[in-house]
GROMACS .gro file of C-alpha atoms in nm:
model
  306
    1MET     CA    1  -7.520  -3.659   2.936
    2SER     CA    2  -7.754  -4.012   2.887
    3CYS     CA    3  -7.718  -4.196   2.588
    4PHE     CA    4  -8.047  -4.143   2.476
    5ASP     CA    5  -7.951  -3.786   2.492
    6CYS     CA    6  -7.631  -3.864   2.266
    7PHE     CA    7  -7.948  -4.073   2.019
    8CYS     CA    8  -8.173  -3.814   2.054
    9GLY     CA    9  -7.871  -3.505   1.954
   10LEU     CA   10  -7.750  -3.773   1.670
   11PHE     CA   11  -8.076  -3.861   1.421
   12GLY     CA   12  -8.262  -3.466   1.582
   13ALA     CA   13  -8.558  -3.665   1.806
   14GLU     CA   14  -8.635  -3.432   1.953
   15ASP     CA   15  -8.631  -3.427   2.396
   16PRO     CA   16  -8.982  -3.536   2.536
   17LYS     CA   17  -8.938  -3.332   2.802
   18LYS     CA   18  -8.900  -2.996   2.596
   19LYS     CA   19  -9.130  -3.093   2.352
   20ALA     CA   20  -9.385  -3.195   2.652
   21LEU     CA   21  -9.257  -2.838   2.780
   22LYS     CA   22  -9.381  -2.705   2.344
   23ASP     CA   23  -9.653  -2.860   2.350
   24ALA     CA   24  -9.785  -2.748   2.688
   25LYS     CA   25  -9.682  -2.364   2.576
   26ALA     CA   26  -9.886  -2.406   2.236
   27LYS     CA   27 -10.149  -2.486   2.442
   28LEU     CA   28 -10.121  -2.213   2.729
   29VAL     CA   29 -10.089  -1.895   2.432
   30GLU     CA   30 -10.449  -2.133   2.269
   31VAL     CA   31 -10.604  -2.016   2.615
   32ILE     CA   32 -10.421  -1.738   2.691
   33GLN     CA   33 -10.580  -1.504   2.335
   34ALA     CA   34 -10.881  -1.742   2.343
   35LYS     CA   35 -10.947  -1.583   2.734
   36SER     CA   36 -10.712  -1.333   2.851
   37CYS     CA   37 -10.655  -1.518   3.130
   38GLY     CA   38 -10.209  -1.311   3.148
   39PRO     CA   39 -10.304  -1.213   3.445
   40ILE     CA   40 -10.429  -1.433   3.678
   41LEU     CA   41 -10.126  -1.669   3.549
   42LEU     CA   42  -9.912  -1.425   3.626
   43ARG     CA   43  -9.964  -1.401   3.958
   44THR     CA   44 -10.058  -1.740   4.038
   45ALA     CA   45  -9.638  -1.767   3.948
   46TRP     CA   46  -9.545  -1.466   4.158
   47HIS     CA   47  -9.700  -1.587   4.433
   48GLU     CA   48  -9.614  -1.946   4.372
   49ALA     CA   49  -9.201  -1.818   4.317
   50GLY     CA   50  -9.242  -1.522   4.615
   51THR     CA   51  -9.258  -1.849   4.884
   52TYR     CA   52  -8.906  -1.858   4.902
   53ASP     CA   53  -8.738  -1.770   5.180
   54MET     CA   54  -8.315  -1.768   5.172
   55ALA     CA   55  -8.334  -1.803   5.526
   56ASN     CA   56  -8.430  -2.164   5.507
   57LYS     CA   57  -8.187  -2.221   5.205
   58SER     CA   58  -8.020  -2.531   5.491
   59LYS     CA   59  -8.296  -2.692   5.491
   60GLY     CA   60  -8.309  -2.761   5.144
   61PHE     CA   61  -8.525  -2.910   4.897
   62PRO     CA   62  -8.880  -2.839   4.909
   63ASN     CA   63  -8.859  -2.673   5.268
   64ALA     CA   64  -8.668  -2.344   5.166
   65GLY     CA   65  -9.011  -2.303   4.958
   66GLY     CA   66  -9.043  -2.135   4.611
   67ALA     CA   67  -9.133  -2.229   4.252
   68ILE     CA   68  -9.202  -2.615   4.350
   69GLY     CA   69  -9.514  -2.696   4.317
   70SER     CA   70  -9.630  -2.665   4.635
   71ILE     CA   71  -9.890  -2.333   4.594
   72THR     CA   72 -10.130  -2.681   4.368
   73THR     CA   73 -10.246  -2.861   4.772
   74PRO     CA   74 -10.479  -2.719   5.007
   75HIS     CA   75 -10.244  -2.524   5.298
   76GLU     CA   76 -10.169  -2.271   5.056
   77ILE     CA   77 -10.413  -2.300   4.746
   78THR     CA   78 -10.743  -2.166   5.053
   79ALA     CA   79 -10.486  -1.907   5.214
   80PRO     CA   80 -10.538  -1.531   5.191
   81PRO     CA   81 -10.310  -1.402   4.991
   82ASN     CA   82 -10.334  -1.661   4.717
   83ALA     CA   83 -10.724  -1.556   4.719
   84GLY     CA   84 -10.891  -1.616   4.369
   85LEU     CA   85 -10.553  -1.829   4.230
   86LYS     CA   86 -10.767  -2.164   4.252
   87LYS     CA   87 -10.966  -2.105   3.851
   88ALA     CA   88 -10.534  -2.044   3.740
   89LEU     CA   89 -10.546  -2.449   3.861
   90ASP     CA   90 -10.867  -2.580   3.786
   91VAL     CA   91 -10.989  -2.333   3.457
   92TYR     CA   92 -10.636  -2.293   3.255
   93LEU     CA   93 -10.413  -2.536   3.417
   94GLY     CA   94 -10.480  -2.835   3.488
   95PRO     CA   95 -10.660  -2.926   3.181
   96ILE     CA   96 -10.385  -2.875   3.013
   97LYS     CA   97 -10.224  -3.102   3.230
   98SER     CA   98 -10.482  -3.358   3.191
   99GLU     CA   99 -10.446  -3.347   2.829
  100LEU     CA  100 -10.032  -3.381   2.839
  101ASP     CA  101 -10.039  -3.668   3.085
  102ALA     CA  102 -10.308  -3.922   2.863
  103ALA     CA  103 -10.063  -3.782   2.578
  104GLY     CA  104  -9.816  -3.909   2.828
  105LEU     CA  105  -9.647  -3.621   2.859
  106HIS     CA  106  -9.518  -3.476   3.141
  107VAL     CA  107  -9.453  -3.165   3.323
  108SER     CA  108  -9.457  -3.080   3.622
  109TRP     CA  109  -9.696  -2.848   3.842
  110ALA     CA  110  -9.398  -2.641   3.874
  111ASP     CA  111  -9.296  -2.592   3.536
  112LEU     CA  112  -9.625  -2.559   3.378
  113ILE     CA  113  -9.787  -2.265   3.654
  114GLN     CA  114  -9.421  -2.062   3.597
  115LEU     CA  115  -9.475  -2.192   3.235
  116GLY     CA  116  -9.794  -1.997   3.235
  117GLY     CA  117  -9.686  -1.759   3.353
  118ALA     CA  118  -9.392  -1.655   3.148
  119THR     CA  119  -9.581  -1.731   2.833
  120ALA     CA  120  -9.864  -1.466   2.961
  121VAL     CA  121  -9.587  -1.164   2.964
  122GLU     CA  122  -9.511  -1.211   2.639
  123CYS     CA  123  -9.834  -1.301   2.457
  124MET     CA  124  -9.991  -1.007   2.658
  125GLY     CA  125  -9.660  -0.796   2.531
  126GLY     CA  126  -9.428  -0.822   2.742
  127PRO     CA  127  -9.033  -0.945   2.676
  128LYS     CA  128  -8.976  -1.351   2.601
  129ILE     CA  129  -8.813  -1.431   2.911
  130ALA     CA  130  -8.505  -1.662   2.933
  131MET     CA  131  -8.667  -1.927   3.092
  132LYS     CA  132  -8.539  -2.225   3.291
  133TYR     CA  133  -8.728  -2.555   3.261
  134GLY     CA  134  -8.719  -2.885   3.392
  135ARG     CA  135  -8.836  -2.840   3.800
  136LEU     CA  136  -8.945  -3.077   4.003
  137ASP     CA  137  -9.265  -3.080   4.254
  138GLY     CA  138  -9.174  -3.043   4.587
  139ILE     CA  139  -9.413  -3.094   4.942
  140PRO     CA  140  -9.259  -2.901   5.245
  141THR     CA  141  -9.259  -3.019   5.529
  142GLU     CA  142  -9.224  -2.826   5.743
  143LEU     CA  143  -9.539  -2.611   5.644
  144ALA     CA  144  -9.517  -2.200   5.675
  145PRO     CA  145  -9.800  -2.025   5.777
  146PRO     CA  146  -9.952  -1.729   5.541
  147PRO     CA  147  -9.899  -1.491   5.439
  148PHE     CA  148  -9.507  -1.751   5.294
  149GLY     CA  149  -9.328  -1.419   5.291
  150LEU     CA  150  -9.610  -1.236   5.063
  151PRO     CA  151  -9.599  -0.887   5.006
  152ASP     CA  152  -9.872  -0.681   5.205
  153ALA     CA  153 -10.086  -0.421   4.976
  154PHE     CA  154 -10.068  -0.131   5.238
  155PRO     CA  155  -9.740  -0.206   5.521
  156GLU     CA  156  -9.620   0.079   5.788
  157ASP     CA  157  -9.312   0.126   5.622
  158PRO     CA  158  -9.336   0.090   5.199
  159ALA     CA  159  -9.001   0.069   5.138
  160ALA     CA  160  -8.878  -0.071   5.446
  161HIS     CA  161  -9.133  -0.360   5.399
  162VAL     CA  162  -9.114  -0.371   4.993
  163ARG     CA  163  -8.739  -0.495   5.070
  164GLU     CA  164  -8.805  -0.735   5.372
  165VAL     CA  165  -9.010  -0.922   5.105
  166PHE     CA  166  -8.772  -0.894   4.795
  167TYR     CA  167  -8.374  -0.908   4.961
  168LYS     CA  168  -8.546  -1.233   5.118
  169TYR     CA  169  -8.501  -1.407   4.750
  170ASP     CA  170  -8.195  -1.476   4.665
  171ASN     CA  171  -7.942  -1.151   4.424
  172MET     CA  172  -8.263  -0.928   4.391
  173THR     CA  173  -8.141  -0.577   4.354
  174ASP     CA  174  -8.357  -0.199   4.383
  175GLU     CA  175  -8.345  -0.286   4.058
  176ASP     CA  176  -8.495  -0.628   4.023
  177ILE     CA  177  -8.791  -0.466   4.290
  178VAL     CA  178  -8.894  -0.174   4.025
  179ALA     CA  179  -8.904  -0.464   3.738
  180LEU     CA  180  -9.156  -0.686   3.898
  181SER     CA  181  -9.376  -0.399   4.016
  182GLY     CA  182  -9.394  -0.336   3.688
  183ALA     CA  183  -9.561  -0.613   3.619
  184HIS     CA  184  -9.889  -0.375   3.768
  185THR     CA  185  -9.894  -0.280   3.433
  186VAL     CA  186 -10.142  -0.569   3.386
  187GLY     CA  187 -10.418  -0.737   3.644
  188ARG     CA  188 -10.655  -0.608   3.898
  189ALA     CA  189 -10.739  -0.602   4.255
  190PHE     CA  190 -11.049  -0.791   4.417
  191ALA     CA  191 -11.261  -0.666   4.707
  192ASP     CA  192 -11.385  -1.067   4.684
  193ARG     CA  193 -10.985  -1.156   4.624
  194SER     CA  194 -10.750  -0.920   4.756
  195GLY     CA  195 -11.003  -0.670   4.970
  196THR     CA  196 -10.728  -0.467   4.857
  197VAL     CA  197 -11.006  -0.175   4.681
  198ALA     CA  198 -11.440  -0.144   4.696
  199GLU     CA  199 -11.470  -0.379   4.385
  200GLY     CA  200 -11.538  -0.707   4.288
  201SER     CA  201 -11.567  -0.944   4.070
  202ALA     CA  202 -11.977  -0.956   4.081
  203ALA     CA  203 -12.214  -0.888   3.786
  204GLY     CA  204 -12.174  -0.438   3.840
  205GLN     CA  205 -11.922  -0.473   3.934
  206GLY     CA  206 -11.610  -0.192   3.848
  207THR     CA  207 -11.429   0.063   3.692
  208GLU     CA  208 -11.441   0.234   3.314
  209TYR     CA  209 -11.150   0.040   3.234
  210THR     CA  210 -11.303  -0.313   3.391
  211LYS     CA  211 -11.648  -0.362   3.416
  212ARG     CA  212 -11.813  -0.610   3.231
  213GLY     CA  213 -11.819  -0.478   2.860
  214ALA     CA  214 -11.532  -0.300   2.826
  215ALA     CA  215 -11.281  -0.314   2.619
  216GLU     CA  216 -11.013  -0.276   2.804
  217GLY     CA  217 -11.144  -0.603   2.905
  218GLN     CA  218 -11.121  -0.803   2.623
  219LYS     CA  219 -11.199  -1.154   2.594
  220SER     CA  220 -11.190  -1.202   3.000
  221LEU     CA  221 -11.442  -1.442   3.226
  222THR     CA  222 -11.416  -1.200   3.472
  223SER     CA  223 -11.531  -0.870   3.472
  224GLY     CA  224 -11.499  -0.565   3.797
  225GLY     CA  225 -11.211  -0.559   4.034
  226ARG     CA  226 -11.009  -0.217   3.966
  227SER     CA  227 -10.688  -0.204   3.742
  228TRP     CA  228 -10.292  -0.012   3.817
  229THR     CA  229 -10.338   0.086   3.435
  230LYS     CA  230 -10.626   0.154   3.167
  231ASN     CA  231 -10.479  -0.146   2.935
  232TRP     CA  232 -10.479  -0.389   3.219
  233LEU     CA  233 -10.469  -0.646   2.947
  234VAL     CA  234 -10.093  -0.489   2.743
  235PHE     CA  235  -9.808  -0.577   2.887
  236ASP     CA  236  -9.581  -0.260   2.867
  237ASN     CA  237  -9.458   0.017   3.022
  238SER     CA  238  -9.718   0.260   3.146
  239TYR     CA  239  -9.779   0.186   3.473
  240PHE     CA  240  -9.430   0.387   3.519
  241THR     CA  241  -9.524   0.670   3.224
  242ASP     CA  242  -9.895   0.704   3.452
  243MET     CA  243  -9.799   0.663   3.806
  244GLY     CA  244  -9.837   1.031   3.943
  245LYS     CA  245 -10.204   1.118   3.673
  246ASN     CA  246 -10.454   1.067   3.905
  247ASP     CA  247 -10.653   0.880   3.711
  248PRO     CA  248 -10.952   0.829   3.920
  249GLU     CA  249 -11.028   0.494   3.706
  250VAL     CA  250 -10.739   0.325   3.833
  251ILE     CA  251 -10.567   0.220   4.177
  252TYR     CA  252 -10.177   0.315   4.324
  253PHE     CA  253 -10.075   0.121   4.638
  254PRO     CA  254  -9.883   0.275   4.884
  255THR     CA  255  -9.595  -0.029   4.752
  256ASP     CA  256  -9.656   0.117   4.395
  257THR     CA  257  -9.608   0.489   4.485
  258VAL     CA  258  -9.282   0.437   4.723
  259LEU     CA  259  -9.094   0.389   4.350
  260GLN     CA  260  -9.133   0.784   4.310
  261THR     CA  261  -9.017   0.899   4.672
  262ASP     CA  262  -8.753   0.666   4.713
  263ALA     CA  263  -8.397   0.718   4.637
  264GLY     CA  264  -8.321   0.415   4.562
  265PHE     CA  265  -8.619   0.329   4.382
  266LYS     CA  266  -8.663   0.594   4.197
  267VAL     CA  267  -8.449   0.646   3.959
  268HIS     CA  268  -8.532   0.313   3.848
  269CYS     CA  269  -8.911   0.393   3.776
  270GLU     CA  270  -8.793   0.738   3.614
  271ARG     CA  271  -8.600   0.522   3.442
  272PHE     CA  272  -8.842   0.268   3.301
  273ALA     CA  273  -9.129   0.554   3.285
  274LYS     CA  274  -8.866   0.688   3.011
  275ASP     CA  275  -8.708   0.300   2.749
  276GLN     CA  276  -8.993   0.047   2.789
  277ALA     CA  277  -8.688  -0.131   2.641
  278ALA     CA  278  -8.431  -0.113   2.978
  279PHE     CA  279  -8.813  -0.166   3.174
  280PHE     CA  280  -8.858  -0.501   2.938
  281ALA     CA  281  -8.443  -0.581   2.974
  282SER     CA  282  -8.479  -0.610   3.328
  283TYR     CA  283  -8.787  -0.715   3.471
  284ALA     CA  284  -8.705  -1.018   3.183
  285ALA     CA  285  -8.324  -1.094   3.392
  286ALA     CA  286  -8.578  -1.014   3.751
  287HIS     CA  287  -8.880  -1.248   3.671
  288LYS     CA  288  -8.611  -1.511   3.566
  289LYS     CA  289  -8.440  -1.481   3.857
  290LEU     CA  290  -8.769  -1.531   4.105
  291SER     CA  291  -8.900  -1.824   3.888
  292GLU     CA  292  -8.560  -2.049   3.993
  293LEU     CA  293  -8.622  -1.919   4.367
  294GLY     CA  294  -8.604  -2.286   4.519
  295CYS     CA  295  -8.602  -2.498   4.215
  296LYS     CA  296  -8.466  -2.856   4.217
  297TRP     CA  297  -8.371  -2.973   3.892
  298GLU     CA  298  -8.388  -3.232   3.646
  299PRO     CA  299  -8.200  -3.266   3.416
  300ALA     CA  300  -7.973  -3.050   3.682
  301GLN     CA  301  -7.851  -2.797   3.413
  302GLY     CA  302  -8.263  -2.720   3.324
  303ILE     CA  303  -8.438  -2.737   2.962
  304THR     CA  304  -8.356  -2.443   2.742
  305GLY     CA  305  -8.464  -2.334   2.462
  306VAL     CA  306  -8.869  -2.385   2.531
   0.00000   0.00000   0.00000
C-alpha cells in the first residue's frame, strides 16, 4: 500500500482512480439511457476480451490478447468480426474518454470498454457484475489474424465450435458458455455488419421489432437488423424461454439452437429458462471471468466497488 493510499484511508479521500471510474460509469449510464446503446457496448466488451487465447499465455501481456484495449487499433477495429463497433468507440465511448482526460481523470481504454459492457447489462435490467478494474492498455507486438478466435454463427459443428472458442479462455465451462450465450437476449444482427441476416441498418429495413418506430427500439439511434428476442433492449431470460417458439420476427443461429440439443448445454439452457435468477447469477460470474482475460492490473489487486 502506498503512502497516498494510507492518506486516503485515514482522511476519507477517495482514490482518484476509483473516482475516475465512478465518473465514467455515471456518464455511461446517461448515454445508455439516452440512446439505448447498451447492446453495442456489450458486444464491444466481448469482442475485446474474446481475443484471449490461453495457448499464448506464455507470451505474456499483451500478446495473449484479451481485455487490453487493443480493439481501438486499426488492425482490430477494422477487421470483419468487429464491423460496426467503431461506432461504439467514436460515438459513445470516445467522448466520455475525452471528457475524463480533459478533467484530469484517467481511465484506460481497456477499463472503459469493460465498464461499458458491465454497465450496459445492469442498465438493461440484468445483474450487477462484481467487476474488477485497473486494467492497463496494451498493444500486441505479435498481431493475430482475424477473426481473432471469435465465434462463427454458422460452423459445421456448432457444439464443437462453441467449445473450441470458449475453452481457449481460462476456466470456462459448459455452464459459462450457455450463460454467456444468453446475452443474445439483447441486441441485433445486421446484414451490413456480421452479414448473418438479410436485414441491414438502412432506412426501411428491419423486422416488426427492429424497424424504425418500433416500440421495442426505445431510443436507439439505429433501426433495422434482426434480433434474437422481441424485447431486444431488455436483459432477461427470454432468449431461453422463447427459443423454439418459431417467432418469424427473430433469429436463432445454429450456435444458439445447439444449446437445446447438446447434452452438456441442454441442462443449463433448460434451467435458465425456468429460473431467471439462476441465469443472472451464472451470467454475472461468467461475464466477470471473460472481462479479466489477459489483463495486467495497476494496482496489482485491481480496483473494486465501482
